[in-house]
Each structure stands twice: as C-alpha cells, then as structure tokens.
mmCIF file of C-alpha atoms in Angstrom:
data_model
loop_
_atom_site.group_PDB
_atom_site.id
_atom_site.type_symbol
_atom_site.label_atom_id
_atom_site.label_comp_id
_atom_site.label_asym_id
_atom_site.label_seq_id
_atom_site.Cartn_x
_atom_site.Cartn_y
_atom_site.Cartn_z
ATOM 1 C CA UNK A 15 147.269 239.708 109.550
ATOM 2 C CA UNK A 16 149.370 238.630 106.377
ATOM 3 C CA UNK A 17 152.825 239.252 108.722
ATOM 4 C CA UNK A 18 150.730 236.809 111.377
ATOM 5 C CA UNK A 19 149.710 234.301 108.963
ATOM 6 C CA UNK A 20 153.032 233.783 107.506
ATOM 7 C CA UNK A 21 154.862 233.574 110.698
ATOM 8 C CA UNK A 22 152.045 230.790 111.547
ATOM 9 C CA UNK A 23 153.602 228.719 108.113
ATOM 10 C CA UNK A 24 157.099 229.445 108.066
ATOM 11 C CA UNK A 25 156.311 227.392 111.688
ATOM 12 C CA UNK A 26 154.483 224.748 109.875
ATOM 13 C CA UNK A 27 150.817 225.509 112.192
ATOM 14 C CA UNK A 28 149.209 225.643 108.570
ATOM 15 C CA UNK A 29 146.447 225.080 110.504
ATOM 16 C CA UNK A 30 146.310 228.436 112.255
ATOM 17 C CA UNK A 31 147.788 230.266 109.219
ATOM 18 C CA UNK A 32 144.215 229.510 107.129
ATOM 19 C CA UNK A 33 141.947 231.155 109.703
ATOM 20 C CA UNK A 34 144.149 234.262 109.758
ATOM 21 C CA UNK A 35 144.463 234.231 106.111
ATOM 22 C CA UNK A 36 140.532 233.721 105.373
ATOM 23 C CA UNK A 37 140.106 237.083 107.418
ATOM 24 C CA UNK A 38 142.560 238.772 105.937
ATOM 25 C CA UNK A 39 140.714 237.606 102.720
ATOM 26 C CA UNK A 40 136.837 238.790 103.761
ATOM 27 C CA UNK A 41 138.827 242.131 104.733
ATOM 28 C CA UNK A 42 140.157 242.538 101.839
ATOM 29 C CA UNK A 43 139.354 240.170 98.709
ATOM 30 C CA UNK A 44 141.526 242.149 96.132
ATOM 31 C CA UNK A 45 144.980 241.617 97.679
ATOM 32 C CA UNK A 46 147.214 239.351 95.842
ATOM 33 C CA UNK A 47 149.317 239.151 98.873
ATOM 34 C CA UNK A 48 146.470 237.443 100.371
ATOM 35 C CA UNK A 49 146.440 234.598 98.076
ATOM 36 C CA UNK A 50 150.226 234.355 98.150
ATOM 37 C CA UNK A 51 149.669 233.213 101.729
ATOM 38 C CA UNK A 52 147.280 230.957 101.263
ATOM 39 C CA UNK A 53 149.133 229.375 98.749
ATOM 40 C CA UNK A 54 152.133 229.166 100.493
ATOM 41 C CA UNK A 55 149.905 227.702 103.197
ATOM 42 C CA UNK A 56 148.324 224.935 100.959
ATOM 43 C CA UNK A 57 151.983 224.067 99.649
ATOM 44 C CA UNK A 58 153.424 223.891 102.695
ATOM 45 C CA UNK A 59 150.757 221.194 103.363
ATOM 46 C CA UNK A 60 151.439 219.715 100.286
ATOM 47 C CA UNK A 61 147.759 220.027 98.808
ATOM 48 C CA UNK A 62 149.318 221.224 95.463
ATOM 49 C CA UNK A 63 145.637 221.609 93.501
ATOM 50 C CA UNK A 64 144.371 224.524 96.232
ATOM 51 C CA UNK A 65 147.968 226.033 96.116
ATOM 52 C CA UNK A 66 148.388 226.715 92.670
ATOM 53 C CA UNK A 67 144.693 228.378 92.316
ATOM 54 C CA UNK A 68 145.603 230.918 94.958
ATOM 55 C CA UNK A 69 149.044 231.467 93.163
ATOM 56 C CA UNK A 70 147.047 232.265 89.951
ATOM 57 C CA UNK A 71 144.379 234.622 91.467
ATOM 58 C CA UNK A 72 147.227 236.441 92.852
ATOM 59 C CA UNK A 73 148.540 236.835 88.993
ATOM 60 C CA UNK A 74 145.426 237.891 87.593
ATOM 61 C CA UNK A 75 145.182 240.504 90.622
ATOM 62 C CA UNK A 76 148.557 241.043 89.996
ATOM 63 C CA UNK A 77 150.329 239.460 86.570
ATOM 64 C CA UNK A 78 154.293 241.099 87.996
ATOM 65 C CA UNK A 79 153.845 238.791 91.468
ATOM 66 C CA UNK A 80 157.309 237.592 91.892
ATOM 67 C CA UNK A 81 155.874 235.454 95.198
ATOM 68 C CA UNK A 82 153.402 233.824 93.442
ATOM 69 C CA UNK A 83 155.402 232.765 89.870
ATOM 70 C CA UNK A 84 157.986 231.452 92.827
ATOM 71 C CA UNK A 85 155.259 229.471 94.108
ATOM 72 C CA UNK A 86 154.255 227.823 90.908
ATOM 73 C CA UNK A 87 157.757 226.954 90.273
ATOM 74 C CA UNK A 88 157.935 225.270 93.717
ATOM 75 C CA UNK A 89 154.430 223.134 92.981
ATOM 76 C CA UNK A 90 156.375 222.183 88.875
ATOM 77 C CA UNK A 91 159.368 221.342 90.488
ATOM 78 C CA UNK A 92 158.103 219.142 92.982
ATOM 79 C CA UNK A 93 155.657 217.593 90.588
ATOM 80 C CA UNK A 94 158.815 216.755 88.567
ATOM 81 C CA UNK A 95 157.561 219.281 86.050
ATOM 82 C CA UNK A 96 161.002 220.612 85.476
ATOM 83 C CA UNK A 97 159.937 222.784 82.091
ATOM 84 C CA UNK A 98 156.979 224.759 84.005
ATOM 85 C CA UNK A 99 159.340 224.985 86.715
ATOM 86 C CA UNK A 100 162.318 226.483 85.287
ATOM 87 C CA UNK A 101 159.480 229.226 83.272
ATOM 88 C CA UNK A 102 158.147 230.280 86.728
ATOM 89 C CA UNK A 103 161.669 230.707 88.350
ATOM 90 C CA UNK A 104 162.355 232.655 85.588
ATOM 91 C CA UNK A 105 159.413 235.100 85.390
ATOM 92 C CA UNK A 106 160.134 235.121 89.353
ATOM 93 C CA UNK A 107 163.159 236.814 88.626
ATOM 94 C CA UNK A 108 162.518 238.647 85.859
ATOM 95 C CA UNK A 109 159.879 240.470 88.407
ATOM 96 C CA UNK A 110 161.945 240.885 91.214
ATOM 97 C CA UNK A 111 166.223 240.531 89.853
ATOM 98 C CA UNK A 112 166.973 241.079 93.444
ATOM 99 C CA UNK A 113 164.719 237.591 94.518
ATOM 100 C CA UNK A 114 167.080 235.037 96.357
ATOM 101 C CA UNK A 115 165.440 232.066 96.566
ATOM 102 C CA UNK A 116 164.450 232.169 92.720
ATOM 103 C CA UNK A 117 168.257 232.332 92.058
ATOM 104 C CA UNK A 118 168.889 228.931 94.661
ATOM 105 C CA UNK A 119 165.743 227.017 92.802
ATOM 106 C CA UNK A 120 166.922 227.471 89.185
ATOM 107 C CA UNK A 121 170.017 226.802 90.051
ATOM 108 C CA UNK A 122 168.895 223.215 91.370
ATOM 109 C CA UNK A 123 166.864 222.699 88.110
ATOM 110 C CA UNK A 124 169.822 223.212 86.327
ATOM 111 C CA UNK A 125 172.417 221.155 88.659
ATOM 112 C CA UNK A 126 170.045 218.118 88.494
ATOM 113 C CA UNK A 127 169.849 218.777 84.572
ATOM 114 C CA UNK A 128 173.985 218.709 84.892
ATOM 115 C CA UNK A 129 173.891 222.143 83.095
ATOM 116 C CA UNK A 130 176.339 223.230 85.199
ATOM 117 C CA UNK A 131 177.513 226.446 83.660
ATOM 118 C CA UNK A 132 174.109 227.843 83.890
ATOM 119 C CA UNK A 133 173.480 226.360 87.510
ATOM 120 C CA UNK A 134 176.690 227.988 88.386
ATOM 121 C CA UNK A 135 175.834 231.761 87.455
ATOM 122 C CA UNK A 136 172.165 231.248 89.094
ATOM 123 C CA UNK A 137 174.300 229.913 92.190
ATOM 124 C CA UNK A 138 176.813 232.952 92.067
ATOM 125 C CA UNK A 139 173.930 235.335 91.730
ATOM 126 C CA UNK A 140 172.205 233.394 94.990
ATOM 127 C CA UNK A 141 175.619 233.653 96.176
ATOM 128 C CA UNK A 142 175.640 237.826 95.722
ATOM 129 C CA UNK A 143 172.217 238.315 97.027
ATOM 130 C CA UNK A 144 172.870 236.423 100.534
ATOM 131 C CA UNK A 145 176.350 236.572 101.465
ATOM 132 C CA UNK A 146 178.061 234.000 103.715
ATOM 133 C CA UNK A 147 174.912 231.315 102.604
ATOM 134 C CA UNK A 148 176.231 227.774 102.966
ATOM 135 C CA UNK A 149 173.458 227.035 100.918
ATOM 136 C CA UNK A 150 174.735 229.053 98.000
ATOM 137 C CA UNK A 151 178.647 228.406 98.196
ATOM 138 C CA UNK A 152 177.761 224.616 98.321
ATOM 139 C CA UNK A 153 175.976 224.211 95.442
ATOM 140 C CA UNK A 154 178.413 226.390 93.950
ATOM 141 C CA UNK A 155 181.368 223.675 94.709
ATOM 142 C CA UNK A 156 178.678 220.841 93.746
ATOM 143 C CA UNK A 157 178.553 222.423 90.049
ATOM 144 C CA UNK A 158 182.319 222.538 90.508
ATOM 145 C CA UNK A 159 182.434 219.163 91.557
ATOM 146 C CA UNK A 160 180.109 218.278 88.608
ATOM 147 C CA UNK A 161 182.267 219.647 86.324
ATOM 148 C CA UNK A 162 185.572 217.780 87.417
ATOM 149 C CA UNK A 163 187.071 220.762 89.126
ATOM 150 C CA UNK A 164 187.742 218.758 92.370
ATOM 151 C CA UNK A 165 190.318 221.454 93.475
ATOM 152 C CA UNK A 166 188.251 224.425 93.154
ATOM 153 C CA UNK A 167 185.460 222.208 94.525
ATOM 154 C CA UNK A 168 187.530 221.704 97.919
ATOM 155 C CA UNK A 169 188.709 225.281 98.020
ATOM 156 C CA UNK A 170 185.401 226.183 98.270
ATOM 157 C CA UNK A 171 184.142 223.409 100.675
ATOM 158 C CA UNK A 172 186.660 223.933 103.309
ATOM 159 C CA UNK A 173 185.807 227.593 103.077
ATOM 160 C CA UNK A 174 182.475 227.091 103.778
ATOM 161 C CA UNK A 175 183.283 224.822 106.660
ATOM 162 C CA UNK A 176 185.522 227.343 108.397
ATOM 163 C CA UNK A 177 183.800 230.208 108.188
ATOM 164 C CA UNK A 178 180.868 228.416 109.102
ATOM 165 C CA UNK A 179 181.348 226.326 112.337
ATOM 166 C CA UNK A 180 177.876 226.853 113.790
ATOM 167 C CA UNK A 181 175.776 225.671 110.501
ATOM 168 C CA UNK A 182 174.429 222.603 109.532
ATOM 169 C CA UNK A 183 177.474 221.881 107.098
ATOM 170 C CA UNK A 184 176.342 218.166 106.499
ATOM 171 C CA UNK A 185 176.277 218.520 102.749
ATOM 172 C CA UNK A 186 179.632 220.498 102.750
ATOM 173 C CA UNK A 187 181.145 217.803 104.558
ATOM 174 C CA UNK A 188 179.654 215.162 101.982
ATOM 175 C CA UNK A 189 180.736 216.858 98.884
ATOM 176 C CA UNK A 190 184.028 216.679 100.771
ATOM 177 C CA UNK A 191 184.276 213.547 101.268
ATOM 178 C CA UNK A 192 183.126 212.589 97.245
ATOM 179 C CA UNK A 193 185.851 214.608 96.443
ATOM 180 C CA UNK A 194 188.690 213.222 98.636
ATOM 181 C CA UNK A 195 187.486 209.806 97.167
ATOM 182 C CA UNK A 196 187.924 211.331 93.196
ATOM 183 C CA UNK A 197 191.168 212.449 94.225
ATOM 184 C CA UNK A 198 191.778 209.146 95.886
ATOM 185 C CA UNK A 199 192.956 210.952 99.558
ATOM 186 C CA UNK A 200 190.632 207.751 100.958
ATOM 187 C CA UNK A 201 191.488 208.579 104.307
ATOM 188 C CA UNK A 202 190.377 211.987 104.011
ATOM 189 C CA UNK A 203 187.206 210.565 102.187
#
C-alpha cells in the first residue's frame, strides 16, 4: 500500500495517494512510514500545517526517521525558515549519512546563504552519492561560480553538458552564459 501510495504522489494524484494511505493507516496505526506518506502527500499539496503533524507522529513512533526530519526541512525551507531548515537536513543526515537529497537541500541553504565552502562539501557529498547528477555537478560550479572561480566553474559546466546531452541542462547552460559574461567572452555569453 505505502509502495502504491507513493507512486500515486511522486505523480502528483495526491488525491488518490490519501485513500491508500488512510488504509494503510487503519491497517496499521503504528507505522511511521505511514505518516511519512501522508506527509509527503500533504506537502506535495502544499497544506504545510497537516504535513508537518504527520512528519512528527512519525518521530515520536520513530525519533531516527531520516524521511520525516527531511520532510520538516522541506516545510522550514519553504516557509523561509532557513534555521529549522538547515537543523532538520542535518538530523536527516545524521540518521541516514548515505541520504541524497538531504546532501542537495543543505547544500541550497547554504548556496543561498553564499556559504559556499560549506555548500560545496554538501554538494560534493550529493555529488558521491548519485553519480553523473546534473543536479549535483551544477550547483557544484554555481558555488564555484560564487566564489569567483569562473574557470573551474566552466570546466565543470561544459562537463556536465557533454556528458549529459539528453538532460534538462537549462541551468548548466545559464551558469554558462553568467560566466562567459564575467569573463567578458560576450559572444559566448
């Protein structure tokens, strides 16, 4: 049911995820996974309030959930509530080292912060967990880009691009083009 109800919110049909999920739930009221989904559910539909309770039953069933402290930090951070955010990213990780997308979101807390250097190791760690992620070598070259390192930036970018020809590149090809213009190659820009 949980494999079901997920598949049904990845796909945005939040709609049929909650039925699924509410059985799952009268089958079996202890499971934390349970109210993962349903929180993931409720965030995906952007009602934030219903979201974070069923993130924080799953903790009190289970205080370790990596799922659900990634959760909260997705409801902080798009609340603009950058502090709460960056504490559940990190107990995320802290319960699961090996979790991805923790890595990619405290990375962007930390690029929009411009602390680069410790936006570029949660990038490089992204980087190590999901190989070949566009997502992960681009915000790598934006730190680098941040930073003033407009080579290393387009070294990286142009990388990405080639190996990647079948990807949205769209923000690859924008950092690009910002760094063409710092290096004043306008027709490259």
């Amino acid at each position: 049911l949980l494999a079901r109800a997920k598949n049904f919110t990845v796909a945005g049909k939040i709609d049929d995820a909650l039925p699924v999920l509410a059985l799952a739930k009268s089958i079996d009221k202890d499971n934390p996974n349970v109210y993962v989904g349903l929180g993931d559910a409720y965030y995906f539909r952007r009602a934030f309030s219903p979201a974070e309770e069923n993130y924080n039953t799953a903790l009190k069933l289970k205080p370790n959930n990596p799922q659900a402290h990634f959760g909260l930090g997705e409801i902080h951070f798009r609340k603009k509530e950058y502090t709460e955010a960056l504490d559940q990213f990190k107990k995320a990780i802290n319960d699961d080292p090996n979790f991805a997308d923790a890595y990619l979101e405290l990375g962007r807390l930390y690029y929009f912060s411009e602390n680069y250097n410790d936006a570029l190791n949660a990038f490089e760690k992204y980087s190590k967990l999901q190989p070949g992620s566009v997502d992960g070598e681009t915000y790598i070259a934006k730190v680098k880009y941040g930073q003033k390192k407009y080579d290393e930036a387009l070294e990286i970018l142009e990388n990405v691009v080639k190996n990647n020809p079948d990807k949205d590149l769209s923000s690859a090809y924008k950092y690009m083009a910002y760094v063409y213009n710092e290096k004043e190659d306008y027709v490259k820009a």
